[in-house]
């Protein structure tokens, strides 16, 4: 119960804010945006989870108010900071449902930075203080947005190389999520794992699959994997039995794709002598594809050398784009040291040496799900309109010490003309791309995961 008490899912100072707005404040209207960052478009993803898990339905009860009262009294050292009456009002006047209206852009949509993505306002004029009370929780959507954003940019990068050197239709399986162990919580794995699947179809982060089924209305499978070795399943055979360990993999999985981490002792010897000689016929006769996984060394040098050795031993063809493609019985997956930059370096190195991007896939862990923060895309939630004594005022911040922190003013909407998006005043012309997703405790608009993927799809548009 404790961690589901919404009154406690905030920053301490929020509990003190109700006394700090001007007298007779009636409405606080705030918006969420990316104020720039590493990538120039951001994918909006994950709000539906926060709505369904934390905000919808009866989320305030007498027991929660009691619990919060006691906690805040001890935390602040007095019982007058926490506004018990304000929360009791939500129970009495709204049956414990939040008197808020939340609008947001469709999930999966990629929108240029510096545009409004979501707005929040109170629907009961007594509850002006509630809008920004939920900032802390709602801004956590930065994480799903940032994972989906970077994953989509990597997809664009890969599509450029695949278009030039190979088969762009294979892109969905070119970036596999290896990130579960590298994130700080199961909740992050769930959200981040799902966010990656907005763009790709390969994952080992099982928590992302159940998350999609639970929060994005579906029984469909959106992430796929294959049998694959880890070091323990190879090294437990002993150094002298490395080839037996590999042979066992081929026998246990006689068809389809199978991935074998091959750097336990010497990746080059494994490719040249074990896969390339001792087990060569077993690989060639196998009804499927062996995916060799290096896992150490300088990624671009190792991948190039592994592909070259496999090329010598198993042969290759030259495709109609004039790039070499390995014998279809063998491929390579690189999962060590993988990030946006190293993927570009590896694909470029292969291309320079005449190898198609078709030869490799990538596994990405920490850099996919963990090595990001709210500043990667500079996400922020700011008040842009306040109604005080019946008068609606445009409000903003404009710090002399950082013009990047200038905030928008007034009630906002996002309009689209052609493929361009623009944030304009809510009372100017044009349809709002944002839709009301939540009102007074009810989730009004829900997306299936397939809707989300359609909204994020780049293969239709792209590729410069
Ligand atoms: N998985 C493709 C399927 C998955 C993995 C997961 C950390 C896989 C490895 C592979 O081929 O090698 C978490 C490291 C690897």
XYZ file of C-alpha atoms and ligand atoms in Angstrom:
479
model
C 0.000 0.000 0.000
C 2.713 2.485 1.004
C 4.298 2.711 -2.424
C 0.884 3.107 -4.045
C -0.079 6.039 -1.824
C -0.036 8.797 -4.437
C 0.215 11.467 -1.718
C 3.699 10.136 -1.045
C 4.816 9.814 -4.675
C 6.145 13.346 -4.863
C 8.967 15.588 -3.730
C 8.669 16.739 -0.124
C 8.466 20.404 -1.054
C 5.299 19.809 -3.091
C 3.448 19.170 0.170
C 4.214 22.768 1.170
C 3.247 24.448 -2.117
C -0.498 24.908 -1.603
C 0.235 27.906 0.660
C 2.693 29.476 -1.771
C 0.486 30.292 -4.783
C -1.160 33.730 -4.845
C -4.332 34.141 -2.768
C -7.453 33.009 -4.694
C -5.526 30.907 -7.199
C -8.060 28.779 -9.058
C -6.220 27.041 -11.820
C -2.663 25.984 -12.521
C -1.926 24.837 -16.066
C 1.445 23.232 -16.766
C 3.066 21.629 -19.762
C 5.789 19.067 -20.530
C 8.444 19.532 -23.197
C 11.953 18.518 -24.300
C 14.055 21.682 -24.190
C 16.503 20.258 -26.730
C 19.133 17.588 -26.151
C 21.107 14.985 -28.048
C 18.421 14.210 -30.664
C 16.199 16.767 -32.394
C 12.964 14.704 -32.302
C 11.557 12.965 -29.226
C 9.254 9.960 -29.170
C 6.450 10.281 -26.620
C 6.050 6.931 -24.829
C 4.984 5.616 -21.437
C 2.327 8.003 -20.114
C -0.381 5.335 -20.404
C 1.474 3.234 -17.822
C 1.538 6.094 -15.312
C -2.149 6.830 -15.879
C -3.221 3.233 -15.437
C -0.821 2.242 -12.697
C -0.905 5.357 -10.522
C -3.552 7.882 -11.472
C -6.802 6.305 -12.616
C -9.726 5.422 -10.372
C -10.021 5.935 -6.638
C -6.427 6.720 -5.732
C -7.017 8.704 -2.521
C -8.494 7.053 0.553
C -8.832 7.975 4.214
C -6.140 5.428 5.089
C -3.705 7.067 2.668
C -4.408 10.521 4.091
C -3.792 9.162 7.597
C -0.556 7.536 6.528
C 0.626 10.688 4.731
C -0.296 12.914 7.662
C 1.816 10.852 10.009
C 4.759 10.610 7.649
C 4.860 14.306 6.774
C 4.479 15.323 10.436
C 7.588 13.314 11.293
C 9.428 14.403 8.130
C 8.835 18.158 8.505
C 8.873 18.130 12.295
C 5.362 19.577 12.537
C 1.879 18.608 11.427
C 0.923 21.907 9.750
C 2.772 21.518 6.466
C 0.683 18.629 5.144
C -2.712 19.777 3.874
C -5.025 17.136 5.262
C -8.165 19.092 4.418
C -7.235 19.408 0.740
C -6.898 15.640 0.352
C -10.073 14.983 2.342
C -11.812 17.322 -0.091
C -10.725 15.040 -2.974
C -12.229 12.088 -1.115
C -15.479 13.924 -0.308
C -16.044 15.912 -3.495
C -14.464 13.501 -6.008
C -14.720 10.025 -4.450
C -10.944 9.871 -4.275
C -10.544 10.557 -8.008
C -8.082 13.203 -9.180
C -9.760 16.383 -10.520
C -7.223 16.783 -13.298
C -7.324 17.025 -17.072
C -4.305 15.676 -18.931
C -3.803 16.108 -22.656
C -0.957 14.491 -24.532
C 0.353 13.776 -28.008
C -0.358 10.234 -29.258
C 2.043 7.650 -27.862
C 4.788 6.714 -30.288
C 4.664 10.037 -32.118
C 8.049 11.672 -32.753
C 7.853 15.429 -32.259
C 10.657 17.998 -32.654
C 12.112 19.195 -29.339
C 10.837 22.496 -27.879
C 7.206 21.526 -28.501
C 4.453 20.823 -26.008
C 3.959 17.075 -25.468
C 1.536 17.047 -22.539
C -0.501 19.517 -20.498
C -1.986 19.155 -17.023
C -4.563 21.331 -15.277
C -6.960 21.041 -12.362
C -10.666 20.673 -13.178
C -11.880 21.746 -9.708
C -10.932 25.330 -8.859
C -10.278 24.339 -5.239
C -7.536 21.990 -6.396
C -5.107 24.442 -8.070
C -2.315 22.902 -5.951
C -2.807 19.405 -7.430
C -1.499 20.121 -10.955
C 2.123 20.405 -9.927
C 1.809 17.945 -7.071
C 1.788 15.199 -9.720
C 4.773 16.673 -11.628
C 7.242 14.356 -9.911
C 5.437 11.212 -11.002
C 4.416 12.404 -14.476
C 7.866 13.686 -15.412
C 9.183 10.148 -14.988
C 7.760 9.619 -18.461
C 11.097 11.183 -19.550
C 12.605 7.688 -19.259
C 10.331 5.834 -21.693
C 10.481 8.804 -24.065
C 14.279 8.926 -23.978
C 14.776 5.164 -24.474
C 12.308 5.145 -27.377
C 13.921 8.283 -28.834
C 17.480 6.933 -28.844
C 16.378 3.494 -30.066
C 14.557 5.178 -32.965
C 17.631 7.237 -33.862
C 19.731 4.065 -33.913
C 17.151 2.553 -36.237
C 17.565 5.550 -38.571
C 21.350 5.156 -38.455
C 21.108 1.445 -39.225
C 18.661 2.081 -42.065
C 21.159 4.434 -43.701
C 23.823 1.685 -43.693
C 21.415 -1.070 -44.689
C 20.085 1.026 -47.574
C 23.595 1.593 -48.815
C 25.081 -1.859 -48.273
C 22.324 -4.456 -47.833
C 18.756 -5.232 -46.847
C 16.850 -2.504 -44.962
C 13.888 -4.873 -44.420
C 16.012 -6.709 -41.810
C 16.304 -3.649 -39.576
C 13.763 -4.753 -36.943
C 16.100 -7.487 -35.695
C 19.327 -5.519 -35.859
C 19.240 -4.069 -32.323
C 18.521 -6.571 -29.558
C 17.840 -5.392 -25.987
C 20.453 -6.891 -23.602
C 19.735 -4.306 -20.908
C 17.702 -5.970 -18.126
C 20.648 -6.587 -15.770
C 22.031 -3.096 -16.262
C 19.021 -1.098 -15.116
C 18.378 0.026 -11.587
C 14.971 -1.618 -11.178
C 12.474 -4.037 -12.649
C 10.145 -1.069 -13.309
C 12.842 0.544 -15.448
C 13.427 -2.717 -17.335
C 9.687 -2.943 -18.001
C 9.295 0.601 -19.278
C 12.637 0.726 -21.087
C 12.225 -2.741 -22.574
C 8.834 -1.750 -23.969
C 10.185 1.589 -25.203
C 12.831 -0.193 -27.285
C 10.148 -2.442 -28.815
C 8.383 0.685 -30.094
C 11.081 0.609 -32.788
C 12.538 -2.921 -32.926
C 11.424 -6.555 -32.479
C 14.390 -8.181 -30.712
C 14.714 -8.315 -26.942
C 15.939 -10.411 -24.033
C 14.221 -8.106 -21.501
C 11.238 -10.280 -20.632
C 9.799 -7.659 -18.253
C 9.141 -5.416 -21.257
C 6.880 -8.065 -22.807
C 4.579 -8.413 -19.808
C 4.503 -4.621 -19.440
C 3.175 -4.259 -22.991
C 0.508 -6.901 -22.398
C -0.631 -5.293 -19.163
C -0.572 -1.603 -20.066
C -0.935 -1.532 -23.853
C -3.967 -3.777 -24.259
C -2.680 -6.736 -26.124
C -2.102 -10.472 -26.120
C 0.119 -10.240 -29.188
C 3.869 -10.895 -28.899
C 5.952 -7.817 -29.725
C 9.461 -9.008 -28.841
C 11.345 -12.080 -30.053
C 14.507 -13.934 -29.150
C 16.485 -17.089 -29.927
C 18.452 -19.683 -27.935
C 21.827 -18.236 -27.051
C 24.836 -19.263 -24.963
C 26.330 -17.328 -22.077
C 29.901 -17.787 -20.863
C 28.908 -20.199 -18.067
C 27.340 -22.661 -20.511
C 30.583 -22.693 -22.509
C 33.286 -22.447 -19.828
C 31.673 -25.127 -17.621
C 32.840 -27.656 -20.233
C 36.437 -26.699 -19.412
C 38.974 -24.922 -21.609
C 39.930 -28.147 -23.374
C 36.334 -28.826 -24.357
C 35.434 -25.528 -25.979
C 34.704 -27.278 -29.290
C 32.477 -29.835 -27.540
C 30.538 -27.007 -25.915
C 29.981 -25.449 -29.346
C 29.102 -28.782 -30.958
C 26.542 -29.312 -28.203
C 24.919 -25.974 -29.101
C 24.548 -27.064 -32.722
C 23.078 -30.408 -31.695
C 20.717 -29.127 -29.017
C 19.287 -26.543 -31.413
C 19.394 -28.318 -34.762
C 17.355 -25.735 -36.679
C 16.897 -21.991 -36.874
C 19.046 -19.288 -35.348
C 21.386 -20.074 -32.470
C 23.814 -17.597 -30.917
C 27.085 -18.666 -29.326
C 29.348 -16.347 -27.360
C 32.772 -17.362 -28.639
C 35.381 -15.254 -26.834
C 35.781 -17.349 -23.671
C 39.443 -18.037 -24.588
C 40.338 -16.757 -28.034
C 37.650 -15.436 -30.356
C 39.933 -15.607 -33.401
C 40.902 -19.211 -32.756
C 37.232 -20.036 -32.153
C 36.231 -18.557 -35.528
C 39.209 -19.850 -37.492
C 39.880 -23.298 -36.047
C 36.752 -24.397 -34.171
C 33.822 -22.937 -36.139
C 35.843 -22.617 -39.347
C 37.492 -26.074 -39.375
C 36.493 -28.545 -36.658
C 32.769 -27.716 -36.775
C 32.628 -26.279 -40.274
C 30.639 -29.152 -41.742
C 28.257 -29.257 -38.776
C 27.558 -25.551 -39.302
C 27.134 -25.934 -43.061
C 24.874 -28.963 -42.727
C 22.795 -27.410 -39.982
C 19.355 -26.188 -41.055
C 19.720 -22.674 -39.720
C 22.151 -19.883 -38.930
C 24.939 -19.822 -36.365
C 25.337 -16.366 -34.879
C 28.859 -15.895 -33.507
C 29.085 -13.453 -30.611
C 32.399 -11.773 -29.785
C 32.227 -10.098 -26.357
C 35.544 -8.365 -25.713
C 38.172 -6.227 -27.376
C 37.832 -3.114 -29.484
C 34.402 -3.618 -31.042
C 35.067 -2.347 -34.545
C 38.384 -4.188 -34.908
C 37.017 -7.413 -33.455
C 33.838 -7.403 -35.557
C 35.803 -6.723 -38.751
C 38.275 -9.498 -38.007
C 35.567 -11.999 -37.012
C 33.575 -11.272 -40.180
C 36.761 -11.582 -42.264
C 37.722 -14.939 -40.742
C 34.193 -16.298 -41.183
C 34.297 -15.026 -44.768
C 37.497 -16.940 -45.478
C 36.214 -20.124 -43.885
C 32.559 -20.161 -44.949
C 32.634 -17.976 -48.044
C 30.531 -15.000 -49.032
C 28.627 -13.536 -51.960
C 28.678 -10.043 -53.360
C 25.212 -8.460 -53.356
C 23.737 -6.164 -56.002
C 24.986 -3.162 -54.009
C 28.491 -4.597 -54.393
C 28.980 -5.457 -50.726
C 30.072 -8.830 -49.368
C 27.492 -10.909 -47.500
C 28.627 -13.972 -45.528
C 27.372 -17.480 -46.257
C 23.816 -17.450 -44.811
C 24.825 -20.234 -42.378
C 26.814 -17.672 -40.326
C 26.255 -14.210 -38.909
C 27.745 -12.086 -36.119
C 26.183 -10.312 -33.140
C 28.180 -7.712 -31.201
C 26.899 -7.019 -27.700
C 29.903 -5.517 -25.921
C 30.653 -1.798 -25.918
C 27.591 -1.052 -28.009
C 26.125 2.446 -28.095
C 24.924 4.954 -30.708
C 28.472 5.962 -31.652
C 30.057 2.500 -31.701
C 27.253 1.118 -33.901
C 28.049 3.846 -36.435
C 31.789 3.120 -36.161
C 31.332 -0.635 -36.628
C 28.974 -0.316 -39.595
C 31.278 2.268 -41.188
C 34.356 0.064 -40.685
C 32.575 -2.898 -42.252
C 31.439 -0.743 -45.167
C 34.980 0.597 -45.729
C 36.155 -3.006 -46.018
C 33.390 -3.956 -48.439
C 31.166 -5.781 -45.939
C 27.397 -5.304 -45.894
C 25.596 -4.356 -42.661
C 23.562 -7.539 -43.307
C 26.373 -9.510 -41.660
C 25.879 -8.116 -38.168
C 23.324 -7.446 -35.493
C 23.878 -5.672 -32.187
C 23.005 -6.322 -28.573
C 22.816 -3.169 -26.475
C 22.422 -3.131 -22.710
C 23.426 -0.331 -20.378
C 23.628 2.262 -23.130
C 20.106 1.366 -24.293
C 18.254 1.329 -20.966
C 20.418 2.989 -18.312
C 23.040 5.363 -19.666
C 20.502 8.123 -20.217
C 19.088 10.757 -17.937
C 16.411 13.432 -17.936
C 18.951 15.845 -19.423
C 19.669 13.631 -22.445
C 16.616 15.350 -23.938
C 16.295 18.113 -21.285
C 12.741 17.224 -20.299
C 10.868 19.674 -18.076
C 7.389 20.399 -16.735
C 6.544 24.074 -16.217
C 3.527 26.216 -15.382
C 2.470 28.397 -18.332
C -0.928 29.684 -17.193
C -2.461 30.553 -13.834
C -6.005 31.667 -13.114
C -6.210 33.908 -10.072
C -9.531 35.437 -8.961
C -11.144 34.622 -12.275
C -8.328 36.136 -14.281
C -6.244 33.924 -16.518
C -2.598 34.997 -16.699
C 0.155 33.827 -19.023
C 3.089 32.887 -16.838
C 6.648 31.846 -17.635
C 10.199 31.691 -16.374
C 13.076 33.364 -18.174
C 16.264 33.050 -16.130
C 19.007 35.531 -17.097
C 21.496 32.810 -16.166
C 20.264 30.305 -18.803
C 18.098 31.241 -21.771
C 17.711 27.511 -22.509
C 15.373 27.459 -19.534
C 12.955 30.003 -20.977
C 9.480 28.487 -20.688
C 6.418 28.840 -22.861
C 3.493 31.069 -21.866
C -0.262 30.619 -21.865
C -2.473 27.679 -22.746
C -0.878 25.675 -25.517
C -1.645 23.404 -28.363
C 0.386 21.458 -30.873
C -0.579 21.932 -34.511
C 0.683 20.085 -37.524
C 0.944 21.374 -41.038
C 2.250 18.744 -43.384
C 5.180 17.191 -41.581
C 5.933 20.236 -39.436
C 4.823 20.631 -35.840
C 4.361 23.933 -34.047
C 3.377 24.850 -30.518
C 0.874 27.697 -30.592
C -1.565 29.423 -28.273
C -4.590 27.250 -27.496
C -6.899 29.897 -28.953
C -5.217 30.158 -32.350
C -6.417 28.226 -35.403
C -5.784 24.556 -36.152
C -6.538 21.178 -34.626
C -4.640 20.142 -31.526
C -2.448 17.058 -32.016
C -2.776 16.508 -28.260
C -5.779 14.547 -27.074
C -7.398 14.391 -23.662
C -6.129 11.125 -22.168
C -7.255 11.585 -18.568
C -10.075 13.455 -16.880
C -11.277 13.262 -13.282
C -9.893 9.817 -12.593
C -10.796 8.266 -15.926
C -8.400 7.262 -18.705
C -10.213 8.541 -21.787
C -7.925 7.433 -24.563
C -5.913 4.230 -24.676
C -3.420 3.115 -27.279
C -2.630 -0.453 -28.242
C 1.050 -1.210 -28.664
C 0.422 -1.646 -32.338
C -0.977 1.946 -32.458
C 2.190 3.122 -30.731
C 4.437 1.325 -33.229
C 2.479 2.707 -36.163
C 2.857 6.242 -34.809
C 6.628 5.768 -34.412
C 7.210 4.104 -37.760
C 9.998 5.663 -39.771
C 10.479 3.138 -42.520
C 7.516 4.676 -44.328
C 9.144 8.141 -44.390
C 12.924 8.533 -43.898
C 15.920 8.025 -45.109
C 18.332 10.799 -45.990
N 21.461 -12.373 -24.832
C 20.592 -13.121 -29.708
C 19.659 -13.468 -28.631
C 20.117 -13.000 -27.294
C 22.018 -11.608 -23.817
C 21.160 -11.060 -22.891
C 23.024 -10.063 -21.770
C 21.578 -13.118 -27.095
C 22.177 -12.856 -25.885
C 22.414 -13.476 -28.205
O 21.888 -13.607 -29.446
O 23.609 -13.678 -28.068
C 21.663 -10.301 -21.856
C 23.883 -10.588 -22.728
C 23.366 -11.339 -23.742
